mmCIF file with all atom_site columns, C-alpha atoms in Angstrom:
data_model
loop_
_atom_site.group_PDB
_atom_site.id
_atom_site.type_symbol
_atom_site.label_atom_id
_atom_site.label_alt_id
_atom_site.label_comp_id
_atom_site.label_asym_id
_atom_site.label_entity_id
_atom_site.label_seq_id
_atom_site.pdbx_PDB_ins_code
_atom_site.Cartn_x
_atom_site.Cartn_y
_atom_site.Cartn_z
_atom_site.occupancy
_atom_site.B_iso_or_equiv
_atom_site.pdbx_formal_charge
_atom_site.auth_seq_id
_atom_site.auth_comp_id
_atom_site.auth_asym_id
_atom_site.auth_atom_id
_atom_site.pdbx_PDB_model_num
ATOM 1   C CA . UNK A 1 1   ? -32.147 -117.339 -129.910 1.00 0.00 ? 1   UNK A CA 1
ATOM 2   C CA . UNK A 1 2   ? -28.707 -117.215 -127.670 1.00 0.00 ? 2   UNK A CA 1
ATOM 3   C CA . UNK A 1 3   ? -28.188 -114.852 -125.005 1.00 0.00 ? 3   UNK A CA 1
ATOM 4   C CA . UNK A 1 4   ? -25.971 -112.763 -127.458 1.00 0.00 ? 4   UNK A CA 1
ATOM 5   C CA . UNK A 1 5   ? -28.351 -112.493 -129.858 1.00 0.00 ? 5   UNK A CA 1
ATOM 6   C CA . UNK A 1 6   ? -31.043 -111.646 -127.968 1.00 0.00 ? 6   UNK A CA 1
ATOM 7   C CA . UNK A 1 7   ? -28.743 -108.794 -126.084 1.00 0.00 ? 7   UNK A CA 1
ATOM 8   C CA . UNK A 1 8   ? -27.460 -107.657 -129.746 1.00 0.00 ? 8   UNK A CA 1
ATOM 9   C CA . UNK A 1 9   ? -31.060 -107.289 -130.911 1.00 0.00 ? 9   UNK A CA 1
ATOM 10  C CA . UNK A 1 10  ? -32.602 -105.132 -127.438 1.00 0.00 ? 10  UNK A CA 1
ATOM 11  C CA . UNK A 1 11  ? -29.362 -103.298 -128.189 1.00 0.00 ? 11  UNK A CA 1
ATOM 12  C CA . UNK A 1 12  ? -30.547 -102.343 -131.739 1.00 0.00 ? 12  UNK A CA 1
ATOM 13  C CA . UNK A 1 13  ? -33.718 -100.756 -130.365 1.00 0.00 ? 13  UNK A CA 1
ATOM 14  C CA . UNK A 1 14  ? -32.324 -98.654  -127.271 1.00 0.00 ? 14  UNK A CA 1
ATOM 15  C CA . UNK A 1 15  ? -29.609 -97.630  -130.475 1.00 0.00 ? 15  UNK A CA 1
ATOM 16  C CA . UNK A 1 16  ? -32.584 -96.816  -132.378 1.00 0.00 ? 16  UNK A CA 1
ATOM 17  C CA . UNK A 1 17  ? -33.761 -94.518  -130.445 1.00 0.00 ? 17  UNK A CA 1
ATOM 18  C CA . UNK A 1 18  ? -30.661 -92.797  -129.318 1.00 0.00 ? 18  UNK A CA 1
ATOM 19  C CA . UNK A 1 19  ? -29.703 -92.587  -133.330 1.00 0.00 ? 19  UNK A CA 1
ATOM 20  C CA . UNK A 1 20  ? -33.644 -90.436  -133.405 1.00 0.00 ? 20  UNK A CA 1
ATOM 21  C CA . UNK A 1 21  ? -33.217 -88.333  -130.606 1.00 0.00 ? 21  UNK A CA 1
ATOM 22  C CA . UNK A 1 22  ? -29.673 -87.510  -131.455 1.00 0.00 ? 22  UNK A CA 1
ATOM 23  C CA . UNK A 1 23  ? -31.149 -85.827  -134.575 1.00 0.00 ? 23  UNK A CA 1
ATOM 24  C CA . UNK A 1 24  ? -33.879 -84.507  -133.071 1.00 0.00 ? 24  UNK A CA 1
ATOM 25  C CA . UNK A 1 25  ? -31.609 -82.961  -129.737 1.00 0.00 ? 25  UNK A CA 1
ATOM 26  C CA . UNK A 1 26  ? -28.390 -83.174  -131.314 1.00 0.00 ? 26  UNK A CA 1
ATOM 27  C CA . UNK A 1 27  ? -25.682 -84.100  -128.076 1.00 0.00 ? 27  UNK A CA 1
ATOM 28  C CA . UNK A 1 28  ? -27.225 -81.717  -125.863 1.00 0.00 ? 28  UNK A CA 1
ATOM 29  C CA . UNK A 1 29  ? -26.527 -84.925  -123.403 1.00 0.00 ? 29  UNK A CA 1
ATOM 30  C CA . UNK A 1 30  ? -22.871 -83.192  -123.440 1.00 0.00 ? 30  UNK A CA 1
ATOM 31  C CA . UNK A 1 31  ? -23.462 -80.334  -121.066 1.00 0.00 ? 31  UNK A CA 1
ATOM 32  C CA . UNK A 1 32  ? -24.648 -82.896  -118.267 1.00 0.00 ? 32  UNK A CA 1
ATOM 33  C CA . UNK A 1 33  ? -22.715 -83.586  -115.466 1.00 0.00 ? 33  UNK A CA 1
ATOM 34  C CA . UNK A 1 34  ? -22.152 -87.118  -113.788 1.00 0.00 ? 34  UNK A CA 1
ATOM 35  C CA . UNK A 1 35  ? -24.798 -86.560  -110.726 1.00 0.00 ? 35  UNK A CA 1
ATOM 36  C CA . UNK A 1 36  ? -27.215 -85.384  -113.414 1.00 0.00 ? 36  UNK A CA 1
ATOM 37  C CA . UNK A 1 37  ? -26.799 -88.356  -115.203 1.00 0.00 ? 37  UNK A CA 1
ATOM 38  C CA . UNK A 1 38  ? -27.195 -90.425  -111.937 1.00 0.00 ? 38  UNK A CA 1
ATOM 39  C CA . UNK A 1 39  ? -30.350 -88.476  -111.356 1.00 0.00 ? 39  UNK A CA 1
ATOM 40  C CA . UNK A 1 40  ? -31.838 -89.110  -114.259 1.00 0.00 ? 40  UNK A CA 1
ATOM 41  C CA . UNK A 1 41  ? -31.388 -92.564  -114.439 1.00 0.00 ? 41  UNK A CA 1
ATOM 42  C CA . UNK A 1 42  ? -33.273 -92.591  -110.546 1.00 0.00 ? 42  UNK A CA 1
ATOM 43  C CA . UNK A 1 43  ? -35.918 -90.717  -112.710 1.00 0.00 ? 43  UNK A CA 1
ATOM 44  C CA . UNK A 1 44  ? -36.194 -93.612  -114.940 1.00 0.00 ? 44  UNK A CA 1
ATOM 45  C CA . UNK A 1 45  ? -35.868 -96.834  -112.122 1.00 0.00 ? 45  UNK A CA 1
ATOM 46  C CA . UNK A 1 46  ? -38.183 -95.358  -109.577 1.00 0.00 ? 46  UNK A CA 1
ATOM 47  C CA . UNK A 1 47  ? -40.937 -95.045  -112.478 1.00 0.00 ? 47  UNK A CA 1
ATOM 48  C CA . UNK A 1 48  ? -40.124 -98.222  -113.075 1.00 0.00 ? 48  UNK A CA 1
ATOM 49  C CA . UNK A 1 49  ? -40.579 -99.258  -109.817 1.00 0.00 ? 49  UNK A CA 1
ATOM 50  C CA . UNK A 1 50  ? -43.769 -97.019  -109.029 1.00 0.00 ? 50  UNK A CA 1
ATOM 51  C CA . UNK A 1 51  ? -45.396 -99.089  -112.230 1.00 0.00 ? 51  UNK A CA 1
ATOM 52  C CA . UNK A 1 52  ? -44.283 -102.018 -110.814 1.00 0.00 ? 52  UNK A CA 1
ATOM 53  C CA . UNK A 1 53  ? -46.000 -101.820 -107.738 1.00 0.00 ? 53  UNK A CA 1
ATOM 54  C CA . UNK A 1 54  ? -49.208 -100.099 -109.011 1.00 0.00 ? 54  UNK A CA 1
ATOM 55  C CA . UNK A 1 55  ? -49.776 -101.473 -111.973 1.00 0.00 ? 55  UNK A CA 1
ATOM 56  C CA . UNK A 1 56  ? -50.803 -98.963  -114.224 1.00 0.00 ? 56  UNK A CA 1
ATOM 57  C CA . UNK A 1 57  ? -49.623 -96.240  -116.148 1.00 0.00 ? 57  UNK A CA 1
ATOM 58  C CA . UNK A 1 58  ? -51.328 -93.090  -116.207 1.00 0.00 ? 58  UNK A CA 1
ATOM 59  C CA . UNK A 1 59  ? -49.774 -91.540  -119.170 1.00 0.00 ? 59  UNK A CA 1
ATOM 60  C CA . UNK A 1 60  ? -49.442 -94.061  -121.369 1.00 0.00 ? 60  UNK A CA 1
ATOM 61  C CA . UNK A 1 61  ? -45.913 -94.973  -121.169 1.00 0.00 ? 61  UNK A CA 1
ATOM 62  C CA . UNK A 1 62  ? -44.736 -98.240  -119.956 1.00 0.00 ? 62  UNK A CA 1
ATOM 63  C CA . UNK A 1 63  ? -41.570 -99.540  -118.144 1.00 0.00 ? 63  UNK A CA 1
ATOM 64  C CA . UNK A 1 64  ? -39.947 -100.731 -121.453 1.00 0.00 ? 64  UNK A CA 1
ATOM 65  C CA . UNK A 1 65  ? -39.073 -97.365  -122.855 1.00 0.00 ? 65  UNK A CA 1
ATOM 66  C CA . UNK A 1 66  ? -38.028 -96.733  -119.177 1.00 0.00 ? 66  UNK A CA 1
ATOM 67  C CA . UNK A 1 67  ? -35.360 -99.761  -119.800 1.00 0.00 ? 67  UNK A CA 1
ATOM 68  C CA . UNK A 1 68  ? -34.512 -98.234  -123.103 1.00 0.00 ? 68  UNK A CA 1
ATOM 69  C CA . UNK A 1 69  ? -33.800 -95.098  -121.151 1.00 0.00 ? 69  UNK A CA 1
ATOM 70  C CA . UNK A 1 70  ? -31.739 -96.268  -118.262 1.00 0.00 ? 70  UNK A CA 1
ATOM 71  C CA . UNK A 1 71  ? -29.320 -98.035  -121.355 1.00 0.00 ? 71  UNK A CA 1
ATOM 72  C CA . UNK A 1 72  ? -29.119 -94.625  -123.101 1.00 0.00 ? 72  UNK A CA 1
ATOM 73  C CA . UNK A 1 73  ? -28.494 -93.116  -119.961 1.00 0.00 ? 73  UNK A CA 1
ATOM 74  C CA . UNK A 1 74  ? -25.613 -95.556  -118.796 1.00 0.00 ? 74  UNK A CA 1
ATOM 75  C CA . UNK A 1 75  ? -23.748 -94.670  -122.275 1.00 0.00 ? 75  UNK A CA 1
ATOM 76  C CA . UNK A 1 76  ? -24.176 -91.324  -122.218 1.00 0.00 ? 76  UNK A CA 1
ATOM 77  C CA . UNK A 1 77  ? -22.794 -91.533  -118.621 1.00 0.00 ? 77  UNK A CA 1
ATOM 78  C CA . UNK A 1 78  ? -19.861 -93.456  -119.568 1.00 0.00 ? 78  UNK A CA 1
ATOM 79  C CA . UNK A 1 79  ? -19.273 -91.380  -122.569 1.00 0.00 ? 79  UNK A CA 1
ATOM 80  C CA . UNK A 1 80  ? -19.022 -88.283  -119.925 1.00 0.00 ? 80  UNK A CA 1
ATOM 81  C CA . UNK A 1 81  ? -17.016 -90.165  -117.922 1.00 0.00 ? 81  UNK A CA 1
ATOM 82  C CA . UNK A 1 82  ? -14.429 -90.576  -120.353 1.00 0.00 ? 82  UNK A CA 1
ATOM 83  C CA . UNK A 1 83  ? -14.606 -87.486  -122.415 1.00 0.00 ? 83  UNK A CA 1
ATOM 84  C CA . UNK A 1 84  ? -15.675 -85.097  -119.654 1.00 0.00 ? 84  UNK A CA 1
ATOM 85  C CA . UNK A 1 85  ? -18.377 -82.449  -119.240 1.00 0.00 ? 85  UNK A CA 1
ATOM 86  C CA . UNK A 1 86  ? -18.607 -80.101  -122.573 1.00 0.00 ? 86  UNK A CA 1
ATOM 87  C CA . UNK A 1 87  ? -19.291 -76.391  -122.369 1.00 0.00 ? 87  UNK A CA 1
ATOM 88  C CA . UNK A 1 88  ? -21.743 -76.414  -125.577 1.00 0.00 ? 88  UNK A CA 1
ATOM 89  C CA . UNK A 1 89  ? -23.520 -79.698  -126.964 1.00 0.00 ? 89  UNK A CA 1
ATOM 90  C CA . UNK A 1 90  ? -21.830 -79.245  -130.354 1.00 0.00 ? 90  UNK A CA 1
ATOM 91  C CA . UNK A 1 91  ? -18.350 -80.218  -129.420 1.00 0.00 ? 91  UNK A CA 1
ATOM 92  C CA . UNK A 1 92  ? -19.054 -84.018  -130.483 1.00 0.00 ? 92  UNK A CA 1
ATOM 93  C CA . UNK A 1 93  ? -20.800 -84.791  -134.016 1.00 0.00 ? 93  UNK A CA 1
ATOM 94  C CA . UNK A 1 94  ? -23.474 -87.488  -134.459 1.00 0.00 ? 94  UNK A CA 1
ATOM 95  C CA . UNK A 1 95  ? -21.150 -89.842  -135.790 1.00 0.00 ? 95  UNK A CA 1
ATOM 96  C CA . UNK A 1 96  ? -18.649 -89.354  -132.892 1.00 0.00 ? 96  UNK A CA 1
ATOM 97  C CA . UNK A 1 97  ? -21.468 -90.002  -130.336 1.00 0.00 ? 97  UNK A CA 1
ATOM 98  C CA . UNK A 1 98  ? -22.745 -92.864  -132.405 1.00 0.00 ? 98  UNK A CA 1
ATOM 99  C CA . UNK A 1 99  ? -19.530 -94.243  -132.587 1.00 0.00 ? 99  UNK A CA 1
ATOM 100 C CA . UNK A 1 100 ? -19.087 -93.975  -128.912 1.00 0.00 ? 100 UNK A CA 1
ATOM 101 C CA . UNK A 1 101 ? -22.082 -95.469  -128.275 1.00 0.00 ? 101 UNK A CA 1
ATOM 102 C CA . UNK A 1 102 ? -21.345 -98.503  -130.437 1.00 0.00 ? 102 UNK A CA 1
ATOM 103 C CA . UNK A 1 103 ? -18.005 -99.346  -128.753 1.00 0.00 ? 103 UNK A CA 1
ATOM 104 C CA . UNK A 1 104 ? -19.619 -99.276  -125.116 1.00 0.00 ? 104 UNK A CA 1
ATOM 105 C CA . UNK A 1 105 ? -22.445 -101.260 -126.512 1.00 0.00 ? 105 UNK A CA 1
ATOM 106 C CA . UNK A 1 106 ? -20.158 -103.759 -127.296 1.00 0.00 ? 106 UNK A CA 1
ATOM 107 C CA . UNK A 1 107 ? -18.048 -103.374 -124.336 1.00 0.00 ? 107 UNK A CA 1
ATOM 108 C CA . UNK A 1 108 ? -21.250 -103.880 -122.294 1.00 0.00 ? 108 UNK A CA 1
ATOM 109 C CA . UNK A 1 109 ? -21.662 -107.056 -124.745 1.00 0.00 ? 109 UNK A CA 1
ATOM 110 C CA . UNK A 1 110 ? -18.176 -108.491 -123.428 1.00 0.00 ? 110 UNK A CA 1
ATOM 111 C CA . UNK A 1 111 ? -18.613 -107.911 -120.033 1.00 0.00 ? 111 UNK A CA 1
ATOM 112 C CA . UNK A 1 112 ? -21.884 -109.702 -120.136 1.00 0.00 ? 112 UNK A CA 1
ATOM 113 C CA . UNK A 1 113 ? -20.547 -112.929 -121.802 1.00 0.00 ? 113 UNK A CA 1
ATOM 114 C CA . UNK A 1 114 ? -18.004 -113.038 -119.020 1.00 0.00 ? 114 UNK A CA 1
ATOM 115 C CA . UNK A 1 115 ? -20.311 -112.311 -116.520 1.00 0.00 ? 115 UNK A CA 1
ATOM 116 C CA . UNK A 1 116 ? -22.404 -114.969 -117.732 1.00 0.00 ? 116 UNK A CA 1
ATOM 117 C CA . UNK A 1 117 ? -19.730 -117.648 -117.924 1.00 0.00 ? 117 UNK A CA 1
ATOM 118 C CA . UNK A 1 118 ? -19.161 -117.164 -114.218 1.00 0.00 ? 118 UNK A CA 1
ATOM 119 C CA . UNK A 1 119 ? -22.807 -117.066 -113.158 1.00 0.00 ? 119 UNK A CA 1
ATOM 120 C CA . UNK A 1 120 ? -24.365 -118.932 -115.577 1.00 0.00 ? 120 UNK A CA 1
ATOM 121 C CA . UNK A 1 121 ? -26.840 -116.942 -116.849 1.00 0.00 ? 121 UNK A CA 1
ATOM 122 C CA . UNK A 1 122 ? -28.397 -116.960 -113.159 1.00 0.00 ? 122 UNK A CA 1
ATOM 123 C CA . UNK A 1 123 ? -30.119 -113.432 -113.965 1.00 0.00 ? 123 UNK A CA 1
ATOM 124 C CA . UNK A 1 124 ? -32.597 -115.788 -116.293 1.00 0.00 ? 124 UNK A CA 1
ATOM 125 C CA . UNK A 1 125 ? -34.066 -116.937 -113.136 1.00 0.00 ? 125 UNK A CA 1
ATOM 126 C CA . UNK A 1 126 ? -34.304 -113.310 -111.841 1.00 0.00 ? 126 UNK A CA 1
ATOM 127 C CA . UNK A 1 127 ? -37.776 -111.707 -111.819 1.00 0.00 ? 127 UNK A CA 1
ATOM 128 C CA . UNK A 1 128 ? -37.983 -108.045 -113.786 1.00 0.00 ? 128 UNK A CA 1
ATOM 129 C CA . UNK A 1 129 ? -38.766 -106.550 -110.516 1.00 0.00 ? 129 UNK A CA 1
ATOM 130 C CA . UNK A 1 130 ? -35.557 -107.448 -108.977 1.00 0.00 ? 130 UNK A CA 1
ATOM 131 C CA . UNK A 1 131 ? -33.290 -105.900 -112.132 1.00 0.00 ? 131 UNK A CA 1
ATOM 132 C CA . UNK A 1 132 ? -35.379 -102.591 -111.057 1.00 0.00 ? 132 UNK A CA 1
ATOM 133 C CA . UNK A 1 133 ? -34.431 -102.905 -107.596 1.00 0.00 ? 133 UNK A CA 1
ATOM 134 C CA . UNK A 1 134 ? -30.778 -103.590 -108.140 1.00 0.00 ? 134 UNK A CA 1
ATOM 135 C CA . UNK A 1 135 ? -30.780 -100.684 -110.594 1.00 0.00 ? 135 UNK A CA 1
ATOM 136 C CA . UNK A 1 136 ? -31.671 -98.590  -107.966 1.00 0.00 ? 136 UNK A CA 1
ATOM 137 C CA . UNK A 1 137 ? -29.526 -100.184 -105.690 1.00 0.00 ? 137 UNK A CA 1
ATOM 138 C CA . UNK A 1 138 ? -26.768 -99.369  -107.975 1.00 0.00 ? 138 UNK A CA 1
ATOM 139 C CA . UNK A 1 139 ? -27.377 -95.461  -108.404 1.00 0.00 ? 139 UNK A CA 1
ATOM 140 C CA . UNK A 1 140 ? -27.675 -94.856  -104.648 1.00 0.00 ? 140 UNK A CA 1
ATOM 141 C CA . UNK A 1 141 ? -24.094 -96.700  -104.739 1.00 0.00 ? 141 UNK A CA 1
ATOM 142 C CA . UNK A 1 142 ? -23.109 -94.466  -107.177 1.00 0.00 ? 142 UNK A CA 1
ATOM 143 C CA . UNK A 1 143 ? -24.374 -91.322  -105.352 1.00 0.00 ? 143 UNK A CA 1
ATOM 144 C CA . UNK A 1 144 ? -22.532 -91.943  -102.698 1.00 0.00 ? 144 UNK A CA 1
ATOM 145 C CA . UNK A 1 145 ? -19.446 -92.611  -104.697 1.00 0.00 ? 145 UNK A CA 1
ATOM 146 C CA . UNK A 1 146 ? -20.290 -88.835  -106.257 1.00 0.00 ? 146 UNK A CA 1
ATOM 147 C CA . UNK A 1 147 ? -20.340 -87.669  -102.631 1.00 0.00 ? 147 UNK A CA 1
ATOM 148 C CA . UNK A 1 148 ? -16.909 -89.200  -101.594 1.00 0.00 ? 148 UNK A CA 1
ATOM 149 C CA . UNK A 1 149 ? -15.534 -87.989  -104.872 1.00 0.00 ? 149 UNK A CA 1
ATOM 150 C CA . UNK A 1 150 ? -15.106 -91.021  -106.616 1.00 0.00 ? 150 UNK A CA 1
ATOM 151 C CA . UNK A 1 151 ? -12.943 -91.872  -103.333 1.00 0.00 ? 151 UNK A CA 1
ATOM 152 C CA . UNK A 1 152 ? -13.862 -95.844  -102.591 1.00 0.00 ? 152 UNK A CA 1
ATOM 153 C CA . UNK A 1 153 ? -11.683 -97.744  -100.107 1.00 0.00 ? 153 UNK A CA 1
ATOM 154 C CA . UNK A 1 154 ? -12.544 -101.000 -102.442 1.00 0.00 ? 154 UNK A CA 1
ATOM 155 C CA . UNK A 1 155 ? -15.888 -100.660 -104.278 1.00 0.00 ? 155 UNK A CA 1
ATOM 156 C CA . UNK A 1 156 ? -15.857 -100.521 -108.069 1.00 0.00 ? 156 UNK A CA 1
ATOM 157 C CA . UNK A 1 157 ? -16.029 -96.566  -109.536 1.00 0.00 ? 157 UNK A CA 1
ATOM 158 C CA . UNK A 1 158 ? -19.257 -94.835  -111.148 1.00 0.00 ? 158 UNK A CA 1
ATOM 159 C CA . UNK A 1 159 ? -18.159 -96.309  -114.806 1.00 0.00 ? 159 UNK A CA 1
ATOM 160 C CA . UNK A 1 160 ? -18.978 -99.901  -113.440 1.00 0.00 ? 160 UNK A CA 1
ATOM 161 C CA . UNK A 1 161 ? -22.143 -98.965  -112.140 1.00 0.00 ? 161 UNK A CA 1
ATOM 162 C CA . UNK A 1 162 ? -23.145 -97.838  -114.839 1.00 0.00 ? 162 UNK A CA 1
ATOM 163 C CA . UNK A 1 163 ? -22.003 -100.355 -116.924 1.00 0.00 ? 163 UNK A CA 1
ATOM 164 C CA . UNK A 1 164 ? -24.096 -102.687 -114.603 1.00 0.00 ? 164 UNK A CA 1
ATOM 165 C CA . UNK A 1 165 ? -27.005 -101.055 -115.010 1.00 0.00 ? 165 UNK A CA 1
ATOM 166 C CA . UNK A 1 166 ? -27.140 -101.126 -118.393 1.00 0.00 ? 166 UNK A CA 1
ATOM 167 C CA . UNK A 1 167 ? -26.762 -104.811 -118.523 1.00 0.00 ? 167 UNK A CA 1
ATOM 168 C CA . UNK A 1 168 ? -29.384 -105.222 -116.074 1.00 0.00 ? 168 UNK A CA 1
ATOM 169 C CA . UNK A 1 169 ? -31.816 -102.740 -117.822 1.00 0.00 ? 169 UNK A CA 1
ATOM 170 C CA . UNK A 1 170 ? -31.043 -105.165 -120.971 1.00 0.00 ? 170 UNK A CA 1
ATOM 171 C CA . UNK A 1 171 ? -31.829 -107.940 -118.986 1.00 0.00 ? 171 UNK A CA 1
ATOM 172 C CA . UNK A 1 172 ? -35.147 -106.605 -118.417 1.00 0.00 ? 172 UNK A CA 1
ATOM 173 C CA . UNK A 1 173 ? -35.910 -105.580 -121.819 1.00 0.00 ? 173 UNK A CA 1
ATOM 174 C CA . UNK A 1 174 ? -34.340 -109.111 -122.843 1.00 0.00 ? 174 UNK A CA 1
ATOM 175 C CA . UNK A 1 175 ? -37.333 -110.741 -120.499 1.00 0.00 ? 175 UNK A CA 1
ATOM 176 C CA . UNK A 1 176 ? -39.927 -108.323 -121.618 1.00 0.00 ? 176 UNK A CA 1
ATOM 177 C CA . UNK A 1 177 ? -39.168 -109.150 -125.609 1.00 0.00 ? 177 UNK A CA 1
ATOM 178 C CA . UNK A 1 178 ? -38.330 -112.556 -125.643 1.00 0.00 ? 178 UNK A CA 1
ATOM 179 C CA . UNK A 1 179 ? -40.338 -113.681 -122.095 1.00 0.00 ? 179 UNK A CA 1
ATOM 180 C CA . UNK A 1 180 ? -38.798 -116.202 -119.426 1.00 0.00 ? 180 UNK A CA 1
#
């Protein structure tokens, strides 16, 4: 299996469960401002991280659905970023949102494949633990961004950030389905 097809198919389960809990919550994801979405995907690395280095769970939950997270999170945030902050969850319909969510999954797609050209797939010889830490890396970048107002002299905005974390966090669920 290519790298496409293994990115389409970890894409299919964090879409899975974002189609689920959109019925289940509805877009309550709406009302959520960027630096809420920022600090919920910290929420989601630094467990990662904290299982990392303990090595063990003690309710249950794994760092996979913590991958599937930080994806969900990084669309959501992007959707935001580009719609802006809604007053009441109900002002997009589940077919909007899944809509959305489809063409930034496939944006993220593209931006991989070039990626990869350049770099040759050099995140294959990456350890799991090292997509966790440049996730992190990545929302403390994008905190600070928050702080200057989205103001950067010459770094990238919060929409890039995000849309490298989700890669990464696919990266990591690529390695944890398919292995090395």
């Amino acid at each position: 299996m290519n790298t496409e097809a293994q990115f389409r198919a970890v894409m299919k389960e964090c879409r899975d469960v974002f189609v689920k809990k959109l019925h289940d919550y509805g877009a309550a994801w709406r009302i959520l401002r960027i630096p809420s979405l920022t600090d919920q995907l910290y929420i989601k690395a630094n467990r990662i991280r904290s299982l990392e280095m303990k090595g063990e769970s003690k309710v249950g939950e794994g760092i996979r659905p913590e991958f599937i997270a930080i994806v969900n999170y990084s669309i959501i945030g992007l959707i935001q970023l580009e719609h802006g902050i809604a007053e009441t969850p109900d002002d997009m319909t589940t077919d909007e949102a899944i809509a959305e969510y489809d063409r930034l999954a496939e944006d993220s797609l593209q931006l991989m494949l070039r990626k990869n050209h350049d770099y040759d797939e050099a995140w294959r010889g990456m350890r799991v633990s090292s997509y966790t830490d440049i996730i992190l890396q990545k929302i403390f970048r994008t905190k600070q961004i928050e702080e200057l107002g989205g103001a950067t002299l010459i770094s990238e905005g919060i929409d890039a950030n995000y849309m490298d974390m989700m890669n990464y966090a696919v990266f990591g669920l690529i390695k944890l389905t398919f292995g090395e």
